[in-house]
Coordinates of C-alpha atoms in Angstrom, one line a residue:
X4 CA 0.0 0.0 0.0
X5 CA 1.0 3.6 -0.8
X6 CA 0.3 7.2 -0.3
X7 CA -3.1 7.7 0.3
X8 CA -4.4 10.7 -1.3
X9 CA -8.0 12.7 -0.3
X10 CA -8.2 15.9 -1.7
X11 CA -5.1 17.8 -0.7
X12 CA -4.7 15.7 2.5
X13 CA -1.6 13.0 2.6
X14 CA -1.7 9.7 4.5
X15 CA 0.1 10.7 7.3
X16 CA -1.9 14.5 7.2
X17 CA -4.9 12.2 7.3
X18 CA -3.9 9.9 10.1
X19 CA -3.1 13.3 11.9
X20 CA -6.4 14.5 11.5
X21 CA -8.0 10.7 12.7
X22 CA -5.7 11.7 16.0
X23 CA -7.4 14.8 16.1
X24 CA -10.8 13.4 15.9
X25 CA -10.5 11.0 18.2
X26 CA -9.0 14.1 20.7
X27 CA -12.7 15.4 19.9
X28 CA -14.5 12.1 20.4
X29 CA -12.4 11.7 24.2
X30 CA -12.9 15.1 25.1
X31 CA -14.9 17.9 23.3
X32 CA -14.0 20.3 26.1
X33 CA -10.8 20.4 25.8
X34 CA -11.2 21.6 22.4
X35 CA -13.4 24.1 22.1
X36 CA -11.5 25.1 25.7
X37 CA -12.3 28.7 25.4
X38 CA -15.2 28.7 23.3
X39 CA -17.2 26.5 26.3
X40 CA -19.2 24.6 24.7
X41 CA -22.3 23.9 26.1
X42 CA -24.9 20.7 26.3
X43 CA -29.0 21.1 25.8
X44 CA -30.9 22.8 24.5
X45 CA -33.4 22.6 21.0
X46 CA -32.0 23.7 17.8
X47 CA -35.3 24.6 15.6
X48 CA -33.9 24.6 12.2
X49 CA -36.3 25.4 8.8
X50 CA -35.7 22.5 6.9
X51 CA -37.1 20.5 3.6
X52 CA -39.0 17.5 3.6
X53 CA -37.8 14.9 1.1
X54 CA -40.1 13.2 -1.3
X55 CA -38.4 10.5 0.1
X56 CA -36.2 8.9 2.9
X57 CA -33.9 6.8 0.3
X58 CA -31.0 8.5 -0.6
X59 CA -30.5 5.7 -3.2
X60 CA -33.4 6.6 -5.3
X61 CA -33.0 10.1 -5.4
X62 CA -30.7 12.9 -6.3
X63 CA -33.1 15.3 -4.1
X64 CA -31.1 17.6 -2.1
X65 CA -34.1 17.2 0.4
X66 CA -33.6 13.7 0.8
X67 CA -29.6 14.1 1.9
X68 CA -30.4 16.8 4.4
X69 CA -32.3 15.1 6.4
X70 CA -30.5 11.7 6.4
X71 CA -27.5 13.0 7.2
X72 CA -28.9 13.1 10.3
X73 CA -29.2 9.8 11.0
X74 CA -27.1 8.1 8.6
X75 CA -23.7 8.4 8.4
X76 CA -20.8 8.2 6.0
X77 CA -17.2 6.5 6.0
X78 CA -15.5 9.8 6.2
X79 CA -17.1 13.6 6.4
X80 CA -15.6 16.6 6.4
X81 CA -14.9 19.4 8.9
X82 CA -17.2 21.7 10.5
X83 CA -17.8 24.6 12.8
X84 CA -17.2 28.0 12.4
X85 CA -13.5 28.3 12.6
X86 CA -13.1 26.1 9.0
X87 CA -14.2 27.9 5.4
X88 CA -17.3 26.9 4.2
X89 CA -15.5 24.8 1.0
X90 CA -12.8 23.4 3.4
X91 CA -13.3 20.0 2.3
X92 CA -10.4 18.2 4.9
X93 CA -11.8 14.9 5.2
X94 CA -12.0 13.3 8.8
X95 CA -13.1 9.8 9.9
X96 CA -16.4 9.5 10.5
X97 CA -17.7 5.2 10.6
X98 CA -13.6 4.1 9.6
X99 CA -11.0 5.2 10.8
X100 CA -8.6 5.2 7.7
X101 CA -8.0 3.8 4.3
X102 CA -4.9 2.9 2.0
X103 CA -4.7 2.6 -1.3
X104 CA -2.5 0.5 -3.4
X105 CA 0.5 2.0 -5.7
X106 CA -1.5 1.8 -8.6
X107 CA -4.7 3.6 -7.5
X108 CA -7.1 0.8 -8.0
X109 CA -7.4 -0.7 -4.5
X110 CA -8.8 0.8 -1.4
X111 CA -8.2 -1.4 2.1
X112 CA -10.7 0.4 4.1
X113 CA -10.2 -0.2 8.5
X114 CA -14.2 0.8 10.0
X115 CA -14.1 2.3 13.3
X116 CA -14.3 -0.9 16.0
X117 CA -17.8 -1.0 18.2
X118 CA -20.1 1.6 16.2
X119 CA -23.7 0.7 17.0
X120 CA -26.4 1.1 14.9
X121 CA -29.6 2.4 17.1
X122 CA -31.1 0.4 19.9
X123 CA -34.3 -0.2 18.0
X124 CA -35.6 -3.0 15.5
X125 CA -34.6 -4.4 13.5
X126 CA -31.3 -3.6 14.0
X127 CA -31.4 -3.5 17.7
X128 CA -28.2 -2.5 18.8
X129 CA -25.9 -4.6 16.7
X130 CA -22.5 -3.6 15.7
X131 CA -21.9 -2.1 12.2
X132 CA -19.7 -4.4 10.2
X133 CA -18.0 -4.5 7.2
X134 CA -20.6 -6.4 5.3
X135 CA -22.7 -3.1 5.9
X136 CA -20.9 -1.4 3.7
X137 CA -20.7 -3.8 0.8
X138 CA -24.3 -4.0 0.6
X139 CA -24.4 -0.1 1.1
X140 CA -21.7 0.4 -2.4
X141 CA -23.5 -2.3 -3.9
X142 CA -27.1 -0.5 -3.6
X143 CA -25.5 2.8 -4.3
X144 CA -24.2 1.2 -7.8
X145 CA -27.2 -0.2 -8.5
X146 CA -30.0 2.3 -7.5
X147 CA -28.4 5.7 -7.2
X148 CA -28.5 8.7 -10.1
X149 CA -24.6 9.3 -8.4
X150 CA -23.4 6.2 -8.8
X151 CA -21.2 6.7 -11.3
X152 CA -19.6 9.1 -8.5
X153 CA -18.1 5.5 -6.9
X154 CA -16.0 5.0 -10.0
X155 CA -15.9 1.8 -11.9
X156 CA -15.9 -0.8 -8.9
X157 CA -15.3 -4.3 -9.8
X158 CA -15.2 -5.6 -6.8
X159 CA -15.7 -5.5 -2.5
X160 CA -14.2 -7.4 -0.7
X161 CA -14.8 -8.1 3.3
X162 CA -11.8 -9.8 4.8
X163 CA -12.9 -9.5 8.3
X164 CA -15.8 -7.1 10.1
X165 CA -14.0 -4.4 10.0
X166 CA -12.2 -4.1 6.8
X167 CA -13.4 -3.8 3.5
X168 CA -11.2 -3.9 0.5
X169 CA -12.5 -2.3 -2.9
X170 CA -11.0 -3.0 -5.9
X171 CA -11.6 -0.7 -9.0
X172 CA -11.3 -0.6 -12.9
X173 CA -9.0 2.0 -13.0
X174 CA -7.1 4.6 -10.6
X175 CA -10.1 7.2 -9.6
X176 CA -8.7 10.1 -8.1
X177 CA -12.1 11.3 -6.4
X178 CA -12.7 7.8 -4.9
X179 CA -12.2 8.7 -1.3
X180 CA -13.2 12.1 -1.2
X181 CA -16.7 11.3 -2.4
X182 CA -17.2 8.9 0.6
X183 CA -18.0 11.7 2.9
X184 CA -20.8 12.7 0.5
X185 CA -24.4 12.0 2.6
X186 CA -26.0 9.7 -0.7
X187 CA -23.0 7.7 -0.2
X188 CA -24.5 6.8 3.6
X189 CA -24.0 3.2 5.1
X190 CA -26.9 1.2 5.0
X191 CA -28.2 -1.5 7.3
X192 CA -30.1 -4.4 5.2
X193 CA -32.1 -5.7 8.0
X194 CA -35.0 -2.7 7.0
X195 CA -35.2 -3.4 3.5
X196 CA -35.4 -6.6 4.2
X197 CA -38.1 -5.6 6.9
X198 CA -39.8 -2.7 4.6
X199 CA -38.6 -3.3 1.2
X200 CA -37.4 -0.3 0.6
X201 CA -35.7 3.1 2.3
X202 CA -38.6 5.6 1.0
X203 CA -40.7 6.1 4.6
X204 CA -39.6 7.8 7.2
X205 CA -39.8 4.4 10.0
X206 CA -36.6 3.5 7.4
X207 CA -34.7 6.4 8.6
X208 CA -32.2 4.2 11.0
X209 CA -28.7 4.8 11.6
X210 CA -25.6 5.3 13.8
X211 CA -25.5 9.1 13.8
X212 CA -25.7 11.9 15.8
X213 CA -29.1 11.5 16.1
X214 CA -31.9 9.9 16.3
X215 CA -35.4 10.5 14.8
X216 CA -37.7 10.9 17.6
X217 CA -40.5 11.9 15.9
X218 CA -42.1 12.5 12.4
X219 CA -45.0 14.6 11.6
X220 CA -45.8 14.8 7.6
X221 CA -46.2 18.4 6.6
X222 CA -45.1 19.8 10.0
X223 CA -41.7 18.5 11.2
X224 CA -39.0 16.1 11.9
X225 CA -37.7 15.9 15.6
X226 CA -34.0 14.6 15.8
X227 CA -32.8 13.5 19.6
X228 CA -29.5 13.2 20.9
X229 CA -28.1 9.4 20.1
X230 CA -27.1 8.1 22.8
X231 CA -24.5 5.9 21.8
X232 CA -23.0 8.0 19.2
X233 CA -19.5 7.1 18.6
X234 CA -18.1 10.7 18.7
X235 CA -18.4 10.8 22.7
X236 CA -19.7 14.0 24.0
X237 CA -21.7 14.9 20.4
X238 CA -23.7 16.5 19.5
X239 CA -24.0 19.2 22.4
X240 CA -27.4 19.5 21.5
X241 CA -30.3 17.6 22.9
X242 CA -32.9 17.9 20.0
X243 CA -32.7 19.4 16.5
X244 CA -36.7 20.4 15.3
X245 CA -36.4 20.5 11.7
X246 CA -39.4 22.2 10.3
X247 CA -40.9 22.0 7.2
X248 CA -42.5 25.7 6.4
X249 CA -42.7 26.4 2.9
X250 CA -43.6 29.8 2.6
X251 CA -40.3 32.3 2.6
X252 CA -42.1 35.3 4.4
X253 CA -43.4 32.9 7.1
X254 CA -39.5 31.8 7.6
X255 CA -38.1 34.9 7.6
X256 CA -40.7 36.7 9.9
X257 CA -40.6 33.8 12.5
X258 CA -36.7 34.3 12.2
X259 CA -37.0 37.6 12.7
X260 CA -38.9 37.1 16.0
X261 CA -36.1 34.5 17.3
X262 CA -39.2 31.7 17.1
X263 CA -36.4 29.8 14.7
X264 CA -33.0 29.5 14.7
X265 CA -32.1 29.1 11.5
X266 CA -34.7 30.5 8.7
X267 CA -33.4 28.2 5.4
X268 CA -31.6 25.1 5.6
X269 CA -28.2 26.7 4.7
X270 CA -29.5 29.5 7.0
X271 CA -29.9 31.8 3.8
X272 CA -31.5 35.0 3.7
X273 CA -32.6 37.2 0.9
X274 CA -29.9 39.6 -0.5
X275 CA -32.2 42.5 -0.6
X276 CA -33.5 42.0 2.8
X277 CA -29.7 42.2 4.5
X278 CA -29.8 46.1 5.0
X279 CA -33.2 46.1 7.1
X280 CA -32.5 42.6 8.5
X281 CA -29.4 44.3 10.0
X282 CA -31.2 46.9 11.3
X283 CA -34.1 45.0 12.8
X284 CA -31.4 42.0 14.0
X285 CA -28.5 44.1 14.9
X286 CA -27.2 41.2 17.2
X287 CA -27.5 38.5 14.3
X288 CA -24.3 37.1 12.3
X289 CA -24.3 37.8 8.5
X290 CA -22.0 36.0 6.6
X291 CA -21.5 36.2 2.6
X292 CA -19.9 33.0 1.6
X293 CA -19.2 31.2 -1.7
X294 CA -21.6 29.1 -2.7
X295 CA -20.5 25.8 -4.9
X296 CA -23.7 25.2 -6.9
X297 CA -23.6 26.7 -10.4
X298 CA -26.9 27.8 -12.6
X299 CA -27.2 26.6 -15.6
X300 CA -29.5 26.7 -19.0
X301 CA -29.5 23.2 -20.3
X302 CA -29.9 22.6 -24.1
X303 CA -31.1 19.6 -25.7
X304 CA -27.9 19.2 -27.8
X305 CA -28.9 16.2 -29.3
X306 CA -31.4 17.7 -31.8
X307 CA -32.1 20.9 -33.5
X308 CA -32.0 23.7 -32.9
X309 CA -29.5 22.9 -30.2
X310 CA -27.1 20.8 -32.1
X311 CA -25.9 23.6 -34.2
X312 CA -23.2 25.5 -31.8
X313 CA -23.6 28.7 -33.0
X314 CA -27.6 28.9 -31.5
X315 CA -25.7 27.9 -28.3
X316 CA -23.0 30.4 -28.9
X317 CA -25.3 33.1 -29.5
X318 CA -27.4 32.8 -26.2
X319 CA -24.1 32.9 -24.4
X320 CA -22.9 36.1 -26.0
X321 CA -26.9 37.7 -25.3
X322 CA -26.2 37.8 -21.8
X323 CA -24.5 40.9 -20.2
X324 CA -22.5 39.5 -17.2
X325 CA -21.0 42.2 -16.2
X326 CA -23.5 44.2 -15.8
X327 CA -25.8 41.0 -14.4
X328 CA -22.8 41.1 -11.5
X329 CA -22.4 44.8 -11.0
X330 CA -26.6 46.0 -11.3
X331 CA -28.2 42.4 -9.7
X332 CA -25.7 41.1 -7.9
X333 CA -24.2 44.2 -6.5
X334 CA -20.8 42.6 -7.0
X335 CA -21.5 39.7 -4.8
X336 CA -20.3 36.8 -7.1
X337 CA -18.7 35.6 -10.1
X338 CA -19.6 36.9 -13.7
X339 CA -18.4 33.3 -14.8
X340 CA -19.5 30.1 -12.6
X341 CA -19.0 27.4 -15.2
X342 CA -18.2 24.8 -15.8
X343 CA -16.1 24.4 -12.7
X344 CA -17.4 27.3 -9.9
X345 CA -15.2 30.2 -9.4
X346 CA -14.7 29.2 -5.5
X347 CA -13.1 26.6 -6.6
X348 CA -9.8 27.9 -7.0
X349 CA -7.5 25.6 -6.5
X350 CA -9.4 23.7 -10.1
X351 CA -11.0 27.1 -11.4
X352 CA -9.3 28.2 -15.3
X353 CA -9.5 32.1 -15.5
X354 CA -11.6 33.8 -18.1
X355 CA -8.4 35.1 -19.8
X356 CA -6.8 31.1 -20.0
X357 CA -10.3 29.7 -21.9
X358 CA -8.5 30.5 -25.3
X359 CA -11.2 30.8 -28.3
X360 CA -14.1 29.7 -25.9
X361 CA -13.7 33.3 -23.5
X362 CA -15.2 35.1 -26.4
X363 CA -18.9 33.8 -26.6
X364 CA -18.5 34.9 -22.5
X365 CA -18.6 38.3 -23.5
X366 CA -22.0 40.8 -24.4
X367 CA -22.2 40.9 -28.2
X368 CA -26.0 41.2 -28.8
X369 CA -25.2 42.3 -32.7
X370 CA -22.9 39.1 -33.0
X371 CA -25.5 36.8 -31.5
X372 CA -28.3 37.8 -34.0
X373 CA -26.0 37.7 -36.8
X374 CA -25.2 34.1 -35.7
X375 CA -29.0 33.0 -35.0
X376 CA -29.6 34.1 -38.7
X377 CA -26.5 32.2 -39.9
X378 CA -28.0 29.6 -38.3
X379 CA -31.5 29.4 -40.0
X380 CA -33.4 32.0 -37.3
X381 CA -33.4 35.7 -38.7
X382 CA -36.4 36.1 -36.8
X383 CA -35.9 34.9 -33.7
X384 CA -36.7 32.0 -32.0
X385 CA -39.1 30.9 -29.5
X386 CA -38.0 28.3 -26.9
X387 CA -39.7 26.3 -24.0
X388 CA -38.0 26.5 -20.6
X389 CA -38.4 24.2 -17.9
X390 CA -37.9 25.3 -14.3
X391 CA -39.1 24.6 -11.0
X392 CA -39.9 28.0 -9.1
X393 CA -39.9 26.7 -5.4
X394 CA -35.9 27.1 -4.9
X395 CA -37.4 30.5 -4.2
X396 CA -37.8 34.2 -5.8
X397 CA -34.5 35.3 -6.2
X398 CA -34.1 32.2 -9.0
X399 CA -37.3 33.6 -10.4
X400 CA -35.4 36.7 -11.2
X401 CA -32.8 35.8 -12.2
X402 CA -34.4 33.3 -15.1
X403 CA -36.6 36.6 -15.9
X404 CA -33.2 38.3 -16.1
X405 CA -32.1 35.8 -18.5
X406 CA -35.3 35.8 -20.1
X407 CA -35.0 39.4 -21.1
X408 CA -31.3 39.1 -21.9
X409 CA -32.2 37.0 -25.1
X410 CA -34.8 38.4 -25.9
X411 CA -33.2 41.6 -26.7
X412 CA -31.5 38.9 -29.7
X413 CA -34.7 38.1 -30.6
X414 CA -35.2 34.6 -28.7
X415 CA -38.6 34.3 -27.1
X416 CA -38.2 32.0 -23.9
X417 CA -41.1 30.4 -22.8
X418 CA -41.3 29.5 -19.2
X419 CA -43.1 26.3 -18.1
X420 CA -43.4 26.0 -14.4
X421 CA -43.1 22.9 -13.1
X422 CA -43.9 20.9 -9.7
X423 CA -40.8 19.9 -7.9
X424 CA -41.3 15.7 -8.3
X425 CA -41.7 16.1 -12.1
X426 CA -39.2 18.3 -12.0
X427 CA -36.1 16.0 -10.2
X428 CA -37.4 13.2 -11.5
X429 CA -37.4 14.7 -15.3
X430 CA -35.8 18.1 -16.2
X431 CA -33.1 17.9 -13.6
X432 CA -32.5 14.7 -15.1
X433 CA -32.7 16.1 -18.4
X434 CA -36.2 14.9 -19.3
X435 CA -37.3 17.7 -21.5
X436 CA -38.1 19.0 -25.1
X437 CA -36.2 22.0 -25.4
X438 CA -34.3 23.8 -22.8
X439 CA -34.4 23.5 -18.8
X440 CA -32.9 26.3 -16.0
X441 CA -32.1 26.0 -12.5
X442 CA -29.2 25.3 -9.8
X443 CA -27.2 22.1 -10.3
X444 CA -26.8 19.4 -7.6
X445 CA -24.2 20.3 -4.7
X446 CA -20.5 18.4 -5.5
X447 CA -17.5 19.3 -3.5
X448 CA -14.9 17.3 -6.1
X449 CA -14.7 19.0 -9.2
X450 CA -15.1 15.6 -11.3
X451 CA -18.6 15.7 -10.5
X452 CA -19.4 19.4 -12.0
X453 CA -17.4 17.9 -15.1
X454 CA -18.0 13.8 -15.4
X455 CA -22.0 15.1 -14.0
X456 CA -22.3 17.5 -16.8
X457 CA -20.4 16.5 -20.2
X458 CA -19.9 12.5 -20.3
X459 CA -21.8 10.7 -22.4
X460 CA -24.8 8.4 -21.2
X461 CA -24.9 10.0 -17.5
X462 CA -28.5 10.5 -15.9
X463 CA -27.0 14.7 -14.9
X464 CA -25.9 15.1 -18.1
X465 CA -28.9 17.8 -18.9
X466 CA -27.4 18.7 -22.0
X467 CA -26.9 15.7 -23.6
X468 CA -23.6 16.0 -24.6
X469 CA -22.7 13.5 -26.6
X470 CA -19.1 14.2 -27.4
X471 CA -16.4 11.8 -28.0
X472 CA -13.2 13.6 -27.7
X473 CA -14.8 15.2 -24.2
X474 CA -15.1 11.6 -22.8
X475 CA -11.6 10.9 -23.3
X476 CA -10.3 13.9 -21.4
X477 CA -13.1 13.9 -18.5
X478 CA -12.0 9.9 -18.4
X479 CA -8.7 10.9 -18.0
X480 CA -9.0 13.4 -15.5
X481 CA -10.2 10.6 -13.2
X482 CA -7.2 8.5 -13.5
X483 CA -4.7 10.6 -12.5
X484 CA -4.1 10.5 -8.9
X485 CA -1.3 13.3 -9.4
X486 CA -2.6 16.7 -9.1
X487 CA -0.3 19.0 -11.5
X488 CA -1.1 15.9 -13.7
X489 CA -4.8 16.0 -13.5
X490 CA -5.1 19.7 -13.5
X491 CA -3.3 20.1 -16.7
X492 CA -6.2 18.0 -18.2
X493 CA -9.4 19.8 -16.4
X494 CA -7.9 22.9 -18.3
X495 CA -8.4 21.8 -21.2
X496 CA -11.8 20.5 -20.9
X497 CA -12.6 23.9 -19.4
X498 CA -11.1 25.3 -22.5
X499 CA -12.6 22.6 -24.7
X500 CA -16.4 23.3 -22.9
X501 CA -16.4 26.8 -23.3
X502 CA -15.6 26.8 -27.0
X503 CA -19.0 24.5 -27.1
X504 CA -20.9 26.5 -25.1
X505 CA -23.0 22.7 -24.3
X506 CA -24.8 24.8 -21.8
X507 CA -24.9 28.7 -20.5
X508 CA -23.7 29.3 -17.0
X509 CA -25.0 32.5 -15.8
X510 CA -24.0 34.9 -13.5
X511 CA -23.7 33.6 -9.7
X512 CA -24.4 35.0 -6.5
X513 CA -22.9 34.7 -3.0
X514 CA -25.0 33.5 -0.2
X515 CA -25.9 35.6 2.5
X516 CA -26.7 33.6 5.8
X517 CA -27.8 34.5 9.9
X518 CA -28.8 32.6 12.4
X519 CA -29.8 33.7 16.1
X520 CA -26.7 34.8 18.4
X521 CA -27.0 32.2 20.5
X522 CA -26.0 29.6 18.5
X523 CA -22.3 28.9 18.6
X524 CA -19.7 27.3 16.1
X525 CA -22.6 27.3 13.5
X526 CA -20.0 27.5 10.4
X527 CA -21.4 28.0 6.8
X528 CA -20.7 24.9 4.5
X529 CA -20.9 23.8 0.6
X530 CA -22.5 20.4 1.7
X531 CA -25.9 18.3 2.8
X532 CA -24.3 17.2 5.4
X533 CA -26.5 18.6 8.4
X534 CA -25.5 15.8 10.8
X535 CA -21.7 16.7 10.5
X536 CA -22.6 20.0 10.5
X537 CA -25.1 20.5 13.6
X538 CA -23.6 18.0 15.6
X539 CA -20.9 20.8 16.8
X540 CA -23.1 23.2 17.2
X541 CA -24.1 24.4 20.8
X542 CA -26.8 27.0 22.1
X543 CA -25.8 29.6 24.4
X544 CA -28.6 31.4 26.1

């Protein structure tokens, strides 16, 4: 076995951090010394409520929210307010550590020795176990939308209870990283066997932070303190109330009053509302933070009118980012998102490095009708848009500001409103005639906003892309497990992508988030993982 590699993080920087989280686990206090942590105390929290509990079957953001809870992962990242809200150091969560061989393709995995699942049926208590995990990989290959996120597996092995050894196809850089991602939770068999399936909420069993007390349908989830928890002394709090309120001006004035802690569930709060919000709250946090997800307008690029580049081409260059940044945004965010988001730094190609493909990124609204004429449509164009308008007003606007952007070139988008289980289960999957808009899935590895989006045959790939010489590099990208090596070839699909223009990124925003002052070492973070996330958190009134 060799170098482990996660992220940024080295094998022995890894085992460091396992030494660091078991300091936690022994002794929270220590710490957190002069921060103080304290224990108690209910955390209400507006939250989502999934169309349903298995995070197999879904890609639903909903879904992995309120799993995490419950149901934990391999490895997870760090949280809490001193670490940046795309600091994606991974840290043991259900093993304690993995090695990989020299040539990338097997993973010996060691799970964490007397992790419990919860004291209830039908899993009663028992010990987690290596053969947990292999059905868990083996029902995420099969079922989930991500799968193609685990690599090419060909095989898991279980050499004892605690180890599991995973053999793959070829080297896949991501492999480990993408184990802290909540879809990729461990599984217990025992309740599909029981219930055939993970979709209702009785399903929702685990060895997490907490436990799911109680259900109401409409109304809320109620998450207690596990009491056998691994991590001992988390989470500080006894109860997280997640509560499902739909309405935005019902969260934010029951915010307002201090009735919730938390008024979104990545604690967001409207852009234009910050000035007054200050003024009303003057004790509240607000924190602008980069925000991963990027916004795209999917084309069908398999069939006309959307095959021929230069319609593509000519939507890009209708759209004025700089003002879109400057007027909208009021310079909060990133003129270009895509594909790989600006806050990405460490993977991000500047605008000046994209070669031929920078200049359908600029405004050229007497370039873009020229092309749209080339192209067969002097007179414009009318397109159907899909979108689903519950991820709130200000993505409303901004597909009205795109909606008057082309149509200064003459391109008539229709919006079609849609409800949001149609809407995962078709145009997020790219299910539809013409063109679809809205936020992409969350990723924290950059393969996913690449591999997701441009390779052939995969369920994300809303575009259809269809493009041979794009599947070699984003192929190859995946197999190199050294970083200068791997970042040479993500330029040049970034390069290679923005020449195609396969779909139009616009502008981005910042998020702005609160919460009350009384909760403590609440930090911001690019993930779905609330059970990582709220299990360092503490009240202090």
């Amino acid at each position: 076995m060799d170098a482990l590699s996660i992220g940024s993080v080295g094998r022995r920087d890894f085992l460091k951090l396992a030494g660091s989280v078991a300091a936690i686990a022994a002794a929270p206090g220590e710490v957190f010394a002069q921060a103080q942590p304290k224990r108690g105390g209910v955390l209400k929290h507006i939250g989502l409520e999934p169309p349903t509990f298995d995070t197999h079957a879904t890609i639903s953001y909903q879904t992995q929210l309120i799993s995490s809870f419950v149901r934990r992962t391999l490895f997870k990242f760090v949280n809490g307010a001193k670490y940046g809200p795309s600091d994606f150091t991974p840290v043991p969560d259900l093993a304690l550590k993995a090695d990989v061989s020299k040539d990338g393709r097997v993973y010996t995995i060691a799970l964490r020795p007397g992790v419990r699942w919860e004291s209830r049926a039908p899993v009663n208590g028992r010990e987690l176990v290596a053969a947990d995990v292999k059905y868990s990989f083996e029902r995420a290959l099969k079922k989930s939308p991500a799968a193609s996120l685990l690599g090419r597996i060909e095989g898991i092995e279980t050499p004892d209870k605690h180890t599991v050894r995973v053999t793959l196809a070829d080297a896949y850089a991501p492999f480990l990283h993408n184990l802290a991602e909540p879809w990729n939770c461990i599984l217990p068999p025992e309740v599909e066997d029981k219930m055939g399936d993970f979709k209702a909420a009785e399903s929702l069993i685990g060895c997490g932070p907490f436990v799911l007390e109680r259900y109401e349908p409409g109304v809320k989830a109620v998450f207690a303190r596990n009491p056998t928890y691994h991590a001992k002394g988390l989470p500080y709090l006894d109860k997280v109330e997640w509560l499902f309120v739909k309405d935005r001006s019902t969260q934010l004035s029951l915010f307002r009053a201090g009735q919730v802690d938390i008024s979104f569930y990545d604690g967001r709060i409207p852009r234009t509302d910050v000035a007054s919000f200050k003024k009303s709250n003057p004790t509240y946090p607000v924190q602008f933070w980069d925000w991963l997800a990027v916004r795209t307008l999917a084309f069908r690029t398999d069939k006309a009118p959307f095959n021929d580049p230069r319609v593509r081409q000519a939507f890009s260059l209708a759209v004025d980012r700089k003002k879109w940044l400057a007027q909208y945004l009021e310079g909060q965010g990133w003129e270009d998102p895509g594909p790989v988001p600006a806050p990405m730094r460490e993977w991000k190609l500047p605008t000046s490095e994209l070669g031929e493909g920078a200049k359908w990124l600029q405004h050229n609204p007497a370039l873009a009708r020229k092309m749209l004429a080339e192209a067969g449509f002097p007179n414009g164009m009318k397109v159907k848009c899909t979108n689903w308008p519950g991820y709130g007003p200000e993505y409303v606007e901004e597909l009205e500001l795109l909606a008057f952007s082309l149509k200064q070139v003459g391109v008539e988008l229709q919006i079609v409103n849609e409800e949001y289980g149609n809407y995962i289960r078709g145009s997020f999957l790219g299910k539809f005639d013409e063109a679809s808009w809205g936020p992409s899935s969350l990723f924290t590895e950059v393969d996913a906003y690449l591999y997701n989006f441009f390779r052939s045959g995969q369920p994300n790939n809303r575009s259809h892309v269809a493009d041979t010489q794009l599947d070699v590099m984003l192929d190859a990208q995946r197999r190199y497990t050294s970083r200068s090596s791997r970042k040479k070839v993500i330029d040049d699909i970034q390069r290679y992508a923005a020449e195609r223009a396969y779909y139009l990124y616009t502008p981005y925003p910042k998020n702005v988030s609160s919460w009350t002052p009384w909760v403590k070492n609440y930090g911001c973070k690019n993930s779905f993982d609330r059970g990582a996330q709220l299990e360092v958190v503490w009240l202090d009134k």
